[in-house]
Each structure stands twice: as C-alpha cells, then as structure tokens.
PDB file of N, CA and C in Angstrom:
ATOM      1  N   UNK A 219       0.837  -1.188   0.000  1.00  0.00           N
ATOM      2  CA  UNK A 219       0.000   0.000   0.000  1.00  0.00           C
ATOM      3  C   UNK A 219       0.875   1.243   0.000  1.00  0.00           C
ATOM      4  N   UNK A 220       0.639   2.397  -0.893  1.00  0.00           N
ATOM      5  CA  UNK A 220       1.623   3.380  -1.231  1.00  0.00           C
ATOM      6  C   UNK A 220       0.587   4.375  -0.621  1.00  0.00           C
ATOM      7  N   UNK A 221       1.286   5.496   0.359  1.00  0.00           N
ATOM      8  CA  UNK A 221       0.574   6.249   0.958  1.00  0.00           C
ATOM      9  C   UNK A 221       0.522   7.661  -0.184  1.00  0.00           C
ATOM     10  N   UNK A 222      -0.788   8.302  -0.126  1.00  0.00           N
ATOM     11  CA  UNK A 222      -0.812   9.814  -0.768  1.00  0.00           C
ATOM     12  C   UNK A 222      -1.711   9.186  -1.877  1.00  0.00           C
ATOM     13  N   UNK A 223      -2.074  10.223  -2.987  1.00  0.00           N
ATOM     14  CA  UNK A 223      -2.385   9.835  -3.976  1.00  0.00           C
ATOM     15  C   UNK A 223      -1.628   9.290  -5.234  1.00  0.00           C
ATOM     16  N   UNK A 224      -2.202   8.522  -5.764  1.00  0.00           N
ATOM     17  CA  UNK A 224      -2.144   7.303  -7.077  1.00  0.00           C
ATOM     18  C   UNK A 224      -1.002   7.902  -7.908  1.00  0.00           C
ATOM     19  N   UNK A 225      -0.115   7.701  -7.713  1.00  0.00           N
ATOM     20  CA  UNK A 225       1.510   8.101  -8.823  1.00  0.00           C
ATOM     21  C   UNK A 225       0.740   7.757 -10.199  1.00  0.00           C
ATOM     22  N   UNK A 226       0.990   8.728 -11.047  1.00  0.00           N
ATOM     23  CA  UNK A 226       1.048   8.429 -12.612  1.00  0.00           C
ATOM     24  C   UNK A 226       2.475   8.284 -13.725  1.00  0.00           C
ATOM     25  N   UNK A 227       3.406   8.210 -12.711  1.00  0.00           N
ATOM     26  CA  UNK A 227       4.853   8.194 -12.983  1.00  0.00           C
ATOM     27  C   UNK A 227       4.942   7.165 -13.380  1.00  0.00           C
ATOM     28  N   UNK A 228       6.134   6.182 -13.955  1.00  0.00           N
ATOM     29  CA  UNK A 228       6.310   4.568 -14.267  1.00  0.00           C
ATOM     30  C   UNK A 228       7.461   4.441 -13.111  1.00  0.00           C
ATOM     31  N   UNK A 229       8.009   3.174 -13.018  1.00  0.00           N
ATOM     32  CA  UNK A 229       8.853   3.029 -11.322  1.00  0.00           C
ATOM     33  C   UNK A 229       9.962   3.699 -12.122  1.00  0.00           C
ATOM     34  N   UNK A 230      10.398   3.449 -13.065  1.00  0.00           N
ATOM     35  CA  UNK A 230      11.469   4.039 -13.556  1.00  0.00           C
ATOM     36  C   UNK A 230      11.406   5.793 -13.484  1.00  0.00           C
ATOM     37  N   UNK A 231      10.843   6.355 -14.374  1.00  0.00           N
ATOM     38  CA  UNK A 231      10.628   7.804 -13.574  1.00  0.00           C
ATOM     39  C   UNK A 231      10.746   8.251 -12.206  1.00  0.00           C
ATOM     40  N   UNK A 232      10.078   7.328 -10.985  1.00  0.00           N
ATOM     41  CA  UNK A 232      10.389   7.563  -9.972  1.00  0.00           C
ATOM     42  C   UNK A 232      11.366   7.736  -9.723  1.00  0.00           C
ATOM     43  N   UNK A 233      12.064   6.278  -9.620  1.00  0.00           N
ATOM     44  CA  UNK A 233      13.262   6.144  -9.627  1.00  0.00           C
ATOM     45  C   UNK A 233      14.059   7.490 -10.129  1.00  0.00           C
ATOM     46  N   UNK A 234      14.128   8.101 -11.076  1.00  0.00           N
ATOM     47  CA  UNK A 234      15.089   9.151 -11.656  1.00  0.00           C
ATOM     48  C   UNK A 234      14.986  10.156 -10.929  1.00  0.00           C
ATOM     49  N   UNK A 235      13.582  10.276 -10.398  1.00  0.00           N
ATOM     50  CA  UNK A 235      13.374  11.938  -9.399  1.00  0.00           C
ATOM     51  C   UNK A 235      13.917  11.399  -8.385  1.00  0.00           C
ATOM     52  N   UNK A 236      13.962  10.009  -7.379  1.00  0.00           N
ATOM     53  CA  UNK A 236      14.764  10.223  -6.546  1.00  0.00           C
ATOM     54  C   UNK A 236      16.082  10.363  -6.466  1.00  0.00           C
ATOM     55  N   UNK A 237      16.870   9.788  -7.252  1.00  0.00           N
ATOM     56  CA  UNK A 237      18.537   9.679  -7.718  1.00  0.00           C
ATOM     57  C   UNK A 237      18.653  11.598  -8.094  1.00  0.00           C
ATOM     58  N   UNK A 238      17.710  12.661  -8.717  1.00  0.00           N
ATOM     59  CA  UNK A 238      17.814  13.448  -8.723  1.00  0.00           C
ATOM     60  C   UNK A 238      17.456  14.184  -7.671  1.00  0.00           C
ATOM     61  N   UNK A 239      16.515  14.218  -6.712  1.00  0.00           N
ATOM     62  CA  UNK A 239      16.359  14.761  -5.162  1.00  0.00           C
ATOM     63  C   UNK A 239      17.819  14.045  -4.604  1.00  0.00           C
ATOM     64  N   UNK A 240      18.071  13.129  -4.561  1.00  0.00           N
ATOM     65  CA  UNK A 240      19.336  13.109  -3.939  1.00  0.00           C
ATOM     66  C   UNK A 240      20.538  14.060  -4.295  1.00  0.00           C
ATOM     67  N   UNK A 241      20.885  14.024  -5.428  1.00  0.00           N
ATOM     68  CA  UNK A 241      21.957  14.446  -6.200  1.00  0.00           C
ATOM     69  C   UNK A 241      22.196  15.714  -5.257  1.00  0.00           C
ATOM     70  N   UNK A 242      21.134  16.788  -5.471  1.00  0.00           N
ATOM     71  CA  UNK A 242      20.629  17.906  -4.986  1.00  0.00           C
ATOM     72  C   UNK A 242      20.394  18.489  -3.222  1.00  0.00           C
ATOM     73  N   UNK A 243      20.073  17.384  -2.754  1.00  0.00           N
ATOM     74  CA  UNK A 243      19.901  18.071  -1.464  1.00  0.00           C
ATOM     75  C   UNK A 243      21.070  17.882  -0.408  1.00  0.00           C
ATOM     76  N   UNK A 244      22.229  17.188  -0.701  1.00  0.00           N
ATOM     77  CA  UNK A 244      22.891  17.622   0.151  1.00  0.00           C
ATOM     78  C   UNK A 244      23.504  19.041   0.032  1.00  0.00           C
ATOM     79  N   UNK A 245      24.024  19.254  -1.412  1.00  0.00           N
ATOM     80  CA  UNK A 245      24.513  20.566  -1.527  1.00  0.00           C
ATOM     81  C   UNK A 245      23.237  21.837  -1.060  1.00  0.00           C
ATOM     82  N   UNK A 246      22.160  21.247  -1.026  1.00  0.00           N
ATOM     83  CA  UNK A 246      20.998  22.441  -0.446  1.00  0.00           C
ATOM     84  C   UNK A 246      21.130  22.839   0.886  1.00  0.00           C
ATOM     85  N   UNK A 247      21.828  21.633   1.761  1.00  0.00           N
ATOM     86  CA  UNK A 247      21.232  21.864   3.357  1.00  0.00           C
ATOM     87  C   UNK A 247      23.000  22.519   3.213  1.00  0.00           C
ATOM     88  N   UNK A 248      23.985  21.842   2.312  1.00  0.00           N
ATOM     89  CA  UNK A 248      25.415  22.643   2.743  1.00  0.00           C
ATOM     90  C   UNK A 248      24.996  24.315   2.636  1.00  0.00           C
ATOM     91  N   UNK A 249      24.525  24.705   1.472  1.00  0.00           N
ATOM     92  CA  UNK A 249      24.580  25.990   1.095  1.00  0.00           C
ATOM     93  C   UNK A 249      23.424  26.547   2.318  1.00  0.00           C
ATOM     94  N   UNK A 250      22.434  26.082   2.404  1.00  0.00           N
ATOM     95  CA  UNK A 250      21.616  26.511   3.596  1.00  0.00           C
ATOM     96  C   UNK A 250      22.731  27.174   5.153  1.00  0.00           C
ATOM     97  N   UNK A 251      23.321  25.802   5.310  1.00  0.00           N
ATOM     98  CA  UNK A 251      24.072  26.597   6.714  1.00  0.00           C
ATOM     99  C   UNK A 251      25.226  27.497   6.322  1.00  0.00           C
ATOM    100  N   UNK A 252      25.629  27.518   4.967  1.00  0.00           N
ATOM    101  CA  UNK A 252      26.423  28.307   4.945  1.00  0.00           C
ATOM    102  C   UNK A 252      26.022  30.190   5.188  1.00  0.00           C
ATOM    103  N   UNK A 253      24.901  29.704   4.932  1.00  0.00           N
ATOM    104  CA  UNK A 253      24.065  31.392   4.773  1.00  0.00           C
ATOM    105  C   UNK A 253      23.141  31.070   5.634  1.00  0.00           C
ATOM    106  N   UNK A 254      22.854  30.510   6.154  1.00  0.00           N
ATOM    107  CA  UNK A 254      22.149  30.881   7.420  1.00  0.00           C
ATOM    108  C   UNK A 254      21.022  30.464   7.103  1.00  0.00           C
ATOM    109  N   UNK A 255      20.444  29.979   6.199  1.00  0.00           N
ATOM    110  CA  UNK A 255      19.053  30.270   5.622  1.00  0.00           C
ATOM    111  C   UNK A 255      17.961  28.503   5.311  1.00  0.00           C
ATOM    112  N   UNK A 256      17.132  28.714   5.096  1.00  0.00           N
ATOM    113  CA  UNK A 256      16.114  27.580   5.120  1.00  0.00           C
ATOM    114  C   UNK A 256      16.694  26.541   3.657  1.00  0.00           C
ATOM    115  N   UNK A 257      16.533  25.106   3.859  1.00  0.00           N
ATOM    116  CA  UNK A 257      16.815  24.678   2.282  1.00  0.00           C
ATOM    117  C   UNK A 257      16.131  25.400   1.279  1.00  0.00           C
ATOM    118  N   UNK A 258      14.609  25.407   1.130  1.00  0.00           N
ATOM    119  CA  UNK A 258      13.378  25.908   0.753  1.00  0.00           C
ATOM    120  C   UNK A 258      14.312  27.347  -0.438  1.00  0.00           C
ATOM    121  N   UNK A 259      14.915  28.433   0.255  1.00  0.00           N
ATOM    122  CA  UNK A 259      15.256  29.499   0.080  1.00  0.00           C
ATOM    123  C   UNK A 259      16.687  28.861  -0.902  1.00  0.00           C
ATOM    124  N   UNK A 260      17.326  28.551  -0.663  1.00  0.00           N
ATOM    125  CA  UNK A 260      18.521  27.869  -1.542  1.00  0.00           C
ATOM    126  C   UNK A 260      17.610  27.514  -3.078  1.00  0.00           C
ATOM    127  N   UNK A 261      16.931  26.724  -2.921  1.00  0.00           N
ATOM    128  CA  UNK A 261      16.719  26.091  -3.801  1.00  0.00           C
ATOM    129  C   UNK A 261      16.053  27.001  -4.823  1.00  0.00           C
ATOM    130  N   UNK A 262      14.830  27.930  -4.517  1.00  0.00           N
ATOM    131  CA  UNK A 262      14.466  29.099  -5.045  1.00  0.00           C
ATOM    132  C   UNK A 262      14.963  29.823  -5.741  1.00  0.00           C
ATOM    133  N   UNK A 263      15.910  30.253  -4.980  1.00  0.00           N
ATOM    134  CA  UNK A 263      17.288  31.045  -5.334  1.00  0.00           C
ATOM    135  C   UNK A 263      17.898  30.653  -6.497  1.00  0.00           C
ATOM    136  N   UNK A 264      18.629  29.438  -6.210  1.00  0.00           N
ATOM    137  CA  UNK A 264      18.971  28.350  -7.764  1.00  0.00           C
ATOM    138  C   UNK A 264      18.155  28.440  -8.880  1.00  0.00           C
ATOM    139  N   UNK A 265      16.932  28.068  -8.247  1.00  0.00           N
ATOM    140  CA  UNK A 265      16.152  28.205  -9.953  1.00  0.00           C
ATOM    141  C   UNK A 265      15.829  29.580  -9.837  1.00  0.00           C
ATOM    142  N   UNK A 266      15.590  30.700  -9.490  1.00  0.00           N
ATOM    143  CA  UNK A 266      15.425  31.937 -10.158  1.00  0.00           C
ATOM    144  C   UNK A 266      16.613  32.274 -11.015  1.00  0.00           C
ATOM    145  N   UNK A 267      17.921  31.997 -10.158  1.00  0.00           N
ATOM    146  CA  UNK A 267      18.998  32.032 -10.874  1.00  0.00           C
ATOM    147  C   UNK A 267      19.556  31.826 -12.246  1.00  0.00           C
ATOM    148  N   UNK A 268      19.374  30.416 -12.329  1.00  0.00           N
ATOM    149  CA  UNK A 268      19.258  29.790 -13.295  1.00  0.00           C
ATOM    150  C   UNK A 268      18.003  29.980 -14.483  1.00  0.00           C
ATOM    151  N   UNK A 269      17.075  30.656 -13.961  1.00  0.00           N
ATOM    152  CA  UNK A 269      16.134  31.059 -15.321  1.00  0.00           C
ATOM    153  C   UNK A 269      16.352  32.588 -15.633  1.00  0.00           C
ATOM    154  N   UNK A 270      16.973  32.997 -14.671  1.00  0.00           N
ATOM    155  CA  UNK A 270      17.933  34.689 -15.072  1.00  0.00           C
ATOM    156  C   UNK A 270      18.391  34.399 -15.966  1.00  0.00           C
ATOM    157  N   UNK A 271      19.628  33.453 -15.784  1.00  0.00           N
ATOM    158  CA  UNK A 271      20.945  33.262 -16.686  1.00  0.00           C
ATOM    159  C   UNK A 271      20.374  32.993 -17.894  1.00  0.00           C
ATOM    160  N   UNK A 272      19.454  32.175 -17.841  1.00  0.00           N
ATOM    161  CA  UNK A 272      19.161  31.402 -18.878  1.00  0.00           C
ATOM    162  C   UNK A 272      18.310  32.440 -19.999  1.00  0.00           C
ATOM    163  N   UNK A 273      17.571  33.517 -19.794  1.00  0.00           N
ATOM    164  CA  UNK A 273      16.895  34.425 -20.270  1.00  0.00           C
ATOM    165  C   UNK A 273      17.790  35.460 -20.887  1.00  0.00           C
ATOM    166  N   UNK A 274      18.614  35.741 -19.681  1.00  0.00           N
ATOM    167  CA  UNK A 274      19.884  36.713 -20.990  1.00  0.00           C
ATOM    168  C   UNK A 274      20.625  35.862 -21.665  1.00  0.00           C
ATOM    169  N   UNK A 275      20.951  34.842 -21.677  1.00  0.00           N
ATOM    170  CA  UNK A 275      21.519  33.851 -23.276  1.00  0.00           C
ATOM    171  C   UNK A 275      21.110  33.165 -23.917  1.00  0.00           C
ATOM    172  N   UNK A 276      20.113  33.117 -23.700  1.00  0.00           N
ATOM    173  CA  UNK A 276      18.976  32.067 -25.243  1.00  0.00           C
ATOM    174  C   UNK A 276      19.151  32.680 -26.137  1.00  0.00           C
ATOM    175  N   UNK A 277      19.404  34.366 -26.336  1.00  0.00           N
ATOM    176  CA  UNK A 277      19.548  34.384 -27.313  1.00  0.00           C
ATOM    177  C   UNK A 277      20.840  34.333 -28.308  1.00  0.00           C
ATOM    178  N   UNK A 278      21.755  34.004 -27.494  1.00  0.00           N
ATOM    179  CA  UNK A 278      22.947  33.713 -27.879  1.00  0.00           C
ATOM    180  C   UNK A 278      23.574  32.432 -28.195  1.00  0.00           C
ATOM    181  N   UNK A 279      22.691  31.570 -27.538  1.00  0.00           N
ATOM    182  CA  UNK A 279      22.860  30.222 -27.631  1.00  0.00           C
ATOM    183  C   UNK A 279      22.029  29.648 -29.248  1.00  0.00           C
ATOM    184  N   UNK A 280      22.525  28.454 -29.284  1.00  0.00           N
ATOM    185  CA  UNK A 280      22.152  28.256 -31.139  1.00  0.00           C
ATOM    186  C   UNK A 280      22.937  26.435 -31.423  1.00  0.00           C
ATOM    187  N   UNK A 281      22.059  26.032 -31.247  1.00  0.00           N
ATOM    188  CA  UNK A 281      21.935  24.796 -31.769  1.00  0.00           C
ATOM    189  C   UNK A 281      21.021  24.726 -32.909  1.00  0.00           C
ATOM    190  N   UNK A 282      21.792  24.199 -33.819  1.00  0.00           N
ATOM    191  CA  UNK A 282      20.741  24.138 -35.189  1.00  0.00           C
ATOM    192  C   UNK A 282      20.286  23.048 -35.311  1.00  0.00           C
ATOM    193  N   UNK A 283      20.441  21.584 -35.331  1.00  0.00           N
ATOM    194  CA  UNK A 283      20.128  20.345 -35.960  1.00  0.00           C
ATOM    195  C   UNK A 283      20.566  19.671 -34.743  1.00  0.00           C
ATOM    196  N   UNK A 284      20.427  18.018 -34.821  1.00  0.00           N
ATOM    197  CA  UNK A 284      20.225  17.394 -33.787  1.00  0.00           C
ATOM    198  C   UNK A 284      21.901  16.565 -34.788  1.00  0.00           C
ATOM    199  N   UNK A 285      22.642  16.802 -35.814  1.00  0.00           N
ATOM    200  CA  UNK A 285      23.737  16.792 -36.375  1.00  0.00           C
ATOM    201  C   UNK A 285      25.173  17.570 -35.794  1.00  0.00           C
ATOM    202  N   UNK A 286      24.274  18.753 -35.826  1.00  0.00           N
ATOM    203  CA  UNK A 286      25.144  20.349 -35.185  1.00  0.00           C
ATOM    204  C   UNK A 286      26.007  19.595 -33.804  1.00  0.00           C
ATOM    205  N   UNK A 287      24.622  19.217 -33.181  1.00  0.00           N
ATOM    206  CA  UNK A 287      25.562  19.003 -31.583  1.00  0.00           C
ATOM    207  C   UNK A 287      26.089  17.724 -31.990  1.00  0.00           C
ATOM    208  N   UNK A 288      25.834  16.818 -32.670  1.00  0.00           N
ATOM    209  CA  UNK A 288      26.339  15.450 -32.032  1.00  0.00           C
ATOM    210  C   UNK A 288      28.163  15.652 -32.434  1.00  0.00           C
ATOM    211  N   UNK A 289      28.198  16.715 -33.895  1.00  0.00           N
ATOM    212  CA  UNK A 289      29.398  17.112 -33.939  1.00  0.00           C
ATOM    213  C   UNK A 289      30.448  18.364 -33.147  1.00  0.00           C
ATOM    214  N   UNK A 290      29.366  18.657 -32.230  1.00  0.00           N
ATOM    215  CA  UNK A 290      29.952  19.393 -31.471  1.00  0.00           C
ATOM    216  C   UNK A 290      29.884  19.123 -30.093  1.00  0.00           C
ATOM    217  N   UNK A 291      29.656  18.136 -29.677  1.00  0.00           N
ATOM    218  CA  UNK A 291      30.008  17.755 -28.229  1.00  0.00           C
ATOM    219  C   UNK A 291      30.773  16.428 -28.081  1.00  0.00           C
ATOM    220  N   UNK A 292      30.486  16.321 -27.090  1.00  0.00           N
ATOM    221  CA  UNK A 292      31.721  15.014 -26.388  1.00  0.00           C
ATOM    222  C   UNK A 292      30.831  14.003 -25.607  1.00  0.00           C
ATOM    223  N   UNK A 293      31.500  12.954 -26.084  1.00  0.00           N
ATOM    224  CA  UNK A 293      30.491  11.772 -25.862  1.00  0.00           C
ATOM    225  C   UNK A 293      30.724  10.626 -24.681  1.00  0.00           C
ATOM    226  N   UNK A 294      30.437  10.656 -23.109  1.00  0.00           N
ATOM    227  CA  UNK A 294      30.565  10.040 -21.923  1.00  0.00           C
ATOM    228  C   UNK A 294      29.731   9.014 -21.776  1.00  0.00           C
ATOM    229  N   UNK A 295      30.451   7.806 -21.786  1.00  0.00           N
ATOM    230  CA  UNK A 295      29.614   6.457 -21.188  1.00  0.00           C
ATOM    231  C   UNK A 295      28.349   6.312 -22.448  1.00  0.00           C
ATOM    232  N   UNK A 296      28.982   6.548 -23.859  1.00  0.00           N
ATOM    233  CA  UNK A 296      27.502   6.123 -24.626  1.00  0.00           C
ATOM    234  C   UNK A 296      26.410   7.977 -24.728  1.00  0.00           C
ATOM    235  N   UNK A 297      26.823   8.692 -24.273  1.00  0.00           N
ATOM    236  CA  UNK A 297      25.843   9.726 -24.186  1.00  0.00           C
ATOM    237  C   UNK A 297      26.564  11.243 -24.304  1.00  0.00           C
ATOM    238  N   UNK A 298      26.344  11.595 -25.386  1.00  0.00           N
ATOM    239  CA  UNK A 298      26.598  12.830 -25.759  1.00  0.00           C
ATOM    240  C   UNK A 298      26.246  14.009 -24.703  1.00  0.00           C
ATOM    241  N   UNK A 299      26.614  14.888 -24.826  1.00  0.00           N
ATOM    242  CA  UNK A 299      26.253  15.881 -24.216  1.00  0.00           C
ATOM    243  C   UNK A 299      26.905  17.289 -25.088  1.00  0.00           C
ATOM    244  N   UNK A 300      26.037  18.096 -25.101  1.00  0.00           N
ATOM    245  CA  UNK A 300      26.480  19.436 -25.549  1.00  0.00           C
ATOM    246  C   UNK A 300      26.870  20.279 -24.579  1.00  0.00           C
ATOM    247  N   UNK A 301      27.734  20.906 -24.984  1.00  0.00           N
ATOM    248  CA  UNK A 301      28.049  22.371 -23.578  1.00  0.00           C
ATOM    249  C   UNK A 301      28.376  23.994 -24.336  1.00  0.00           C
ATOM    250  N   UNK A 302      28.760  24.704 -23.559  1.00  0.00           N
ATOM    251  CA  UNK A 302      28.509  26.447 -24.195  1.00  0.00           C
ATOM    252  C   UNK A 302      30.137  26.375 -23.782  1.00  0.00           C
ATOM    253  N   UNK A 303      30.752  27.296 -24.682  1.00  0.00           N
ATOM    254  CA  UNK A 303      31.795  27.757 -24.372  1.00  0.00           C
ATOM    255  C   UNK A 303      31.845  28.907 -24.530  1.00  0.00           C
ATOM    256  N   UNK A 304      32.414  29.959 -23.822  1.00  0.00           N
ATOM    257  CA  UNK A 304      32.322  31.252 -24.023  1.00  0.00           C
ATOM    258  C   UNK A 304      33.502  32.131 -24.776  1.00  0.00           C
TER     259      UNK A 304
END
C-alpha cells in the first residue's frame, strides 16, 4: 500500500526523481548553513537564478540540428552531451 495519492509516474521515472532529489539536497542543506538560511530558500534562489541566466543567453545560444551538436560535443559512457563555451 503506497501512501498519498495514485503516482502516474512509471517506477522508472520515480526512480530518476529520486537519484535526482538526492543528487541535490545535500549541496541544499550545505549551502543553507552556509548562509544561514532555510533549504526551501537555496533552492528558489537556484532556480530563479538559473532562469535569469538562462533568459539573458537564449539568445545567444544556437543549436541548429540534432547533427550540429552530435558534432559538437563530447560523448561520456555512450551519451553525448552538448556544452557552451564562451
């Protein structure tokens, strides 16, 4: 019996949000005591942050084709990844 309401996730999805809540909250409660402040507020912070950043360089950023990146990134364990260089 799973307490709360009826997950529409698959176990695998689950699975990924928790391996990703993990990833994440220790560095939340570090940065929390470093500043004094609630996890809650860290985390906020991060994503306002991060959709700042992200709003002044979209338009600078430019991926054309799903070709573009595979020749322009670097490929770890089977899985590409693209990155920005400035």
């Amino acid at each position: 019996h799973t307490p709360g309401p009826r997950c529409t996730l698959s176990a695998t999805d689950q699975m990924f949000l928790l391996l990703l809540y993990m990833r994440f909250y220790p560095p939340d409660i570090f940065m929390a005591l470093i500043f004094a402040t609630d996890q809650k507020t860290v985390w906020l912070t991060r994503e306002r942050t991060l959709n700042f950043l992200y709003d002044h360089v979209k338009g600078e950023l430019q991926f054309p084709n799903k070709l573009w990146r595979a020749a322009h990134s670097i490929k770890i364990y089977d899985e590409c990844y693209s990155f920005v260089i400035d």
